[in-house]
């Protein structure tokens, strides 16, 4: 199954991230960084978030982290910078090439200011919101099983499946969350996985799509990353972009194998 650009794509959120060697004095460069990308990303916010820190000698701990969020004038595509990562994210995805070209420009401008030494991880993640009868659009192997045909079981359920598989580029993680009753939905933003809600909430969301997703819908979450293979490599933007392109190829293959021919026909 070959997917070209879909005119009715179910994508609700996309991000690409590069983990870099720590820049502990990042805050001193923020005004210069903002000036370098202000034309494309004029909006700026300083955000305090809570992050889990893992330490080999002790239990995981929660610490506060400062992030700077830059966004375009429509607040639909943005850049997130902190001491360890540079991320581009969008709630209104157009094409892969457009998104990565924007990231490439930002990486180049940031590197000219920060003189980034190394990178250690690259990842891209695509979140798809499947409205109405996910059974029609998603591979049945992703949808688990339920018991409503048995006496005593109601037709109200939440199913979550996850596949983690090694690829030539690293690891790919494919998750599906299937809700079939609005009573079991507690999250404010039901189109974005919980671990991404905080970042995504600073962009304008597609509220029309969110209104549709009140019952019987699914989230298809595909995450492809190089962690473990990129131990402290020199920060080379051309190399990083090539790796992101390879990761995207894996995302496309995973997506193609996750959907049905009916989905492809209706979304093309």
Coordinates of C-alpha atoms in Angstrom, one line a residue:
X1 CA 0.0 0.0 0.0
X2 CA 1.5 3.3 -1.1
X3 CA 0.4 6.6 0.5
X4 CA 1.0 9.9 -1.2
X5 CA 0.1 13.2 0.6
X6 CA -3.4 12.7 1.9
X7 CA -5.8 15.6 1.4
X8 CA -8.0 14.4 4.3
X9 CA -5.1 13.4 6.6
X10 CA -6.1 12.4 10.2
X11 CA -3.0 14.0 11.6
X12 CA -3.6 16.2 14.6
X13 CA 0.0 16.8 15.9
X14 CA 3.5 16.3 14.6
X15 CA 6.9 16.9 16.1
X16 CA 10.6 16.4 15.3
X17 CA 13.2 16.7 18.0
X18 CA 17.0 16.8 18.3
X19 CA 18.6 16.2 21.7
X20 CA 21.8 18.2 22.1
X21 CA 24.7 18.4 24.5
X22 CA 23.7 20.6 27.4
X23 CA 23.8 24.4 27.1
X24 CA 23.4 25.4 30.8
X25 CA 23.6 29.1 30.0
X26 CA 20.9 29.0 27.3
X27 CA 18.9 31.8 28.9
X28 CA 21.6 34.3 28.2
X29 CA 21.2 33.6 24.5
X30 CA 17.4 33.7 24.3
X31 CA 17.0 37.3 23.1
X32 CA 19.6 36.6 20.3
X33 CA 17.9 33.3 19.4
X34 CA 14.5 35.0 19.2
X35 CA 15.9 37.7 17.0
X36 CA 17.3 35.2 14.6
X37 CA 13.9 33.5 14.0
X38 CA 11.5 36.3 14.8
X39 CA 10.4 36.8 11.2
X40 CA 9.0 33.3 11.0
X41 CA 8.2 32.8 14.7
X42 CA 7.3 36.1 16.2
X43 CA 5.5 34.7 19.3
X44 CA 7.5 33.8 22.4
X45 CA 6.8 32.4 25.8
X46 CA 9.0 31.3 28.7
X47 CA 7.4 28.2 30.3
X48 CA 8.1 26.3 33.5
X49 CA 7.4 22.6 33.1
X50 CA 7.8 19.5 35.4
X51 CA 10.1 16.8 34.0
X52 CA 11.1 13.4 35.3
X53 CA 14.8 13.0 35.8
X54 CA 16.3 9.5 35.8
X55 CA 19.4 8.8 37.8
X56 CA 21.3 5.5 38.0
X57 CA 22.1 6.0 41.7
X58 CA 18.6 7.0 42.9
X59 CA 14.9 6.9 42.2
X60 CA 13.5 9.0 39.4
X61 CA 12.7 12.5 40.6
X62 CA 10.5 15.4 39.3
X63 CA 12.3 18.7 38.6
X64 CA 11.2 22.0 37.1
X65 CA 12.6 22.8 33.7
X66 CA 12.5 26.1 31.7
X67 CA 11.4 26.0 28.1
X68 CA 11.1 28.7 25.5
X69 CA 8.3 28.4 23.1
X70 CA 8.5 30.3 19.8
X71 CA 5.5 30.2 17.4
X72 CA 4.4 31.6 14.0
X73 CA 1.8 34.3 13.9
X74 CA -1.1 31.8 13.6
X75 CA 0.3 29.9 16.5
X76 CA 0.0 26.6 14.7
X77 CA 3.7 25.8 14.2
X78 CA 6.4 26.4 16.8
X79 CA 9.9 25.8 18.1
X80 CA 10.6 24.6 21.7
X81 CA 14.1 25.1 23.1
X82 CA 15.6 24.0 26.4
X83 CA 19.0 23.2 27.7
X84 CA 19.0 19.7 26.1
X85 CA 16.6 19.7 23.1
X86 CA 15.4 21.7 20.1
X87 CA 11.9 20.7 18.8
X88 CA 9.7 21.7 16.0
X89 CA 6.0 20.9 16.4
X90 CA 2.7 21.7 14.6
X91 CA -1.0 21.2 14.9
X92 CA -1.6 22.0 11.2
X93 CA 0.7 19.7 9.3
X94 CA 1.2 20.4 5.5
X95 CA 4.1 18.3 4.2
X96 CA 7.2 16.6 5.7
X97 CA 9.5 18.7 3.5
X98 CA 8.0 22.0 4.6
X99 CA 8.3 21.0 8.3
X100 CA 11.9 19.8 8.1
X101 CA 13.0 22.7 6.0
X102 CA 11.8 25.0 8.8
X103 CA 13.7 22.9 11.4
X104 CA 16.8 23.0 9.3
X105 CA 16.8 26.8 9.1
X106 CA 16.2 27.0 12.9
X107 CA 19.0 24.5 13.6
X108 CA 21.4 26.5 11.4
X109 CA 20.6 29.8 13.1
X110 CA 20.7 28.4 16.6
X111 CA 24.0 26.6 15.9
X112 CA 25.6 29.8 14.6
X113 CA 24.7 31.4 18.0
X114 CA 25.1 28.6 20.4
X115 CA 27.9 26.6 18.7
X116 CA 26.2 23.3 19.6
X117 CA 28.8 20.6 20.2
X118 CA 27.1 17.3 20.0
X119 CA 23.8 15.5 19.5
X120 CA 22.7 12.2 21.1
X121 CA 19.1 11.5 19.9
X122 CA 16.8 12.3 17.0
X123 CA 13.1 11.5 16.9
X124 CA 9.9 12.3 15.0
X125 CA 6.4 11.5 16.1
X126 CA 3.1 11.6 14.3
X127 CA -0.3 11.7 16.1
X128 CA -3.4 10.7 14.1
X129 CA -7.0 11.2 15.3
X130 CA -9.2 8.5 13.8
X131 CA -12.8 9.7 14.1
X132 CA -15.9 7.4 13.9
X133 CA -15.7 3.6 13.8
X134 CA -11.9 3.1 14.0
X135 CA -12.6 -0.6 13.2
X136 CA -13.2 0.6 9.6
X137 CA -9.9 2.5 9.3
X138 CA -7.3 0.7 11.4
X139 CA -5.7 -2.7 11.1
X140 CA -7.7 -5.0 13.4
X141 CA -4.5 -6.2 15.0
X142 CA -4.1 -2.8 16.6
X143 CA -7.5 -2.8 18.2
X144 CA -7.3 -5.5 20.8
X145 CA -10.4 -7.3 21.9
X146 CA -13.5 -6.5 24.0
X147 CA -16.3 -8.5 25.6
X148 CA -19.5 -6.5 25.0
X149 CA -21.1 -9.5 23.3
X150 CA -21.0 -11.4 26.5
X151 CA -23.7 -11.2 29.2
X152 CA -22.9 -8.6 31.9
X153 CA -20.4 -6.6 29.7
X154 CA -21.4 -3.1 28.5
X155 CA -20.4 -1.7 25.1
X156 CA -18.2 0.9 26.7
X157 CA -14.5 0.3 26.7
X158 CA -11.0 1.7 26.3
X159 CA -8.4 -0.4 24.5
X160 CA -4.7 0.4 24.3
X161 CA -2.1 -1.5 22.2
X162 CA 1.6 -0.9 21.8
X163 CA 4.2 -2.3 19.5
X164 CA 7.9 -1.5 19.9
X165 CA 10.2 -2.8 17.1
X166 CA 13.8 -2.3 16.2
X167 CA 14.6 -0.7 12.8
X168 CA 17.7 0.1 10.9
X169 CA 17.6 3.6 12.3
X170 CA 16.7 2.8 15.9
X171 CA 13.3 2.0 17.5
X172 CA 9.8 2.6 16.4
X173 CA 6.9 2.7 18.8
X174 CA 3.3 2.3 17.5
X175 CA 0.5 3.0 20.0
X176 CA -3.3 2.9 19.5
X177 CA -5.7 4.2 22.1
X178 CA -9.4 3.3 21.2
X179 CA -12.2 5.0 23.1
X180 CA -15.8 4.0 22.3
X181 CA -17.7 6.0 25.0
X182 CA -17.4 9.6 26.0
X183 CA -18.1 8.7 29.6
X184 CA -14.6 7.2 29.9
X185 CA -12.8 10.3 28.5
X186 CA -11.3 12.5 31.2
X187 CA -8.6 14.4 29.4
X188 CA -9.2 18.0 28.4
X189 CA -7.4 17.5 25.1
X190 CA -8.4 14.2 23.7
X191 CA -6.6 14.4 20.4
X192 CA -3.1 14.5 21.9
X193 CA -1.4 11.8 24.0
X194 CA -1.1 12.8 27.7
X195 CA 2.7 13.1 27.6
X196 CA 2.5 15.7 24.8
X197 CA -0.4 17.7 26.1
X198 CA 1.7 20.3 27.9
X199 CA 3.7 21.2 24.8
X200 CA 0.9 20.9 22.3
X201 CA -1.4 23.1 24.4
X202 CA 0.7 26.2 23.5
X203 CA -0.4 25.9 19.9
X204 CA -3.8 26.5 18.4
X205 CA -5.6 23.1 18.2
X206 CA -8.1 22.0 15.6
X207 CA -11.2 22.5 17.7
X208 CA -13.6 21.3 15.0
X209 CA -11.9 17.9 14.9
X210 CA -11.8 17.8 18.7
X211 CA -15.6 18.4 18.9
X212 CA -16.1 15.3 16.6
X213 CA -14.0 13.1 18.8
X214 CA -16.5 12.6 21.6
X215 CA -17.1 8.9 21.3
X216 CA -15.8 5.9 19.4
X217 CA -12.5 7.3 18.1
X218 CA -8.9 6.3 18.2
X219 CA -5.5 7.9 18.4
X220 CA -2.7 6.3 16.3
X221 CA 0.6 7.5 17.7
X222 CA 3.8 6.6 15.8
X223 CA 7.2 7.5 17.3
X224 CA 10.5 6.7 15.5
X225 CA 13.8 7.6 17.1
X226 CA 17.5 6.9 17.1
X227 CA 18.2 6.7 20.9
X228 CA 21.2 4.5 21.7
X229 CA 22.7 4.8 18.2
X230 CA 23.6 8.5 18.4
X231 CA 26.0 8.6 21.3
X232 CA 27.5 12.1 21.4
X233 CA 28.0 12.7 17.7
X234 CA 29.3 16.0 16.3
X235 CA 26.4 18.4 15.6
X236 CA 26.2 18.2 11.8
X237 CA 22.9 19.6 10.4
X238 CA 23.2 17.8 7.0
X239 CA 23.7 14.5 8.8
X240 CA 20.8 15.2 11.2
X241 CA 18.4 16.0 8.4
X242 CA 19.3 12.9 6.5
X243 CA 18.6 10.8 9.6
X244 CA 15.3 12.5 10.1
X245 CA 14.4 11.7 6.5
X246 CA 15.2 8.0 7.2
X247 CA 13.1 8.1 10.3
X248 CA 10.2 9.5 8.3
X249 CA 10.5 6.7 5.8
X250 CA 9.9 4.3 8.8
X251 CA 6.9 6.4 9.9
X252 CA 5.3 6.1 6.5
X253 CA 5.8 2.3 6.4
X254 CA 4.3 2.0 9.9
X255 CA 1.3 4.2 8.9
X256 CA 0.7 2.2 5.7
X257 CA 0.6 -1.0 7.7
X258 CA -1.7 0.5 10.4
X259 CA -4.5 1.5 8.1
X260 CA -7.0 -0.2 5.9
X261 CA -7.6 0.2 2.1
X262 CA -10.9 1.9 3.1
X263 CA -9.0 4.5 5.1
X264 CA -6.6 5.2 2.3
X265 CA -9.4 5.6 -0.2
X266 CA -11.4 8.0 2.0
X267 CA -8.4 10.1 3.1
X268 CA -6.7 10.5 -0.3

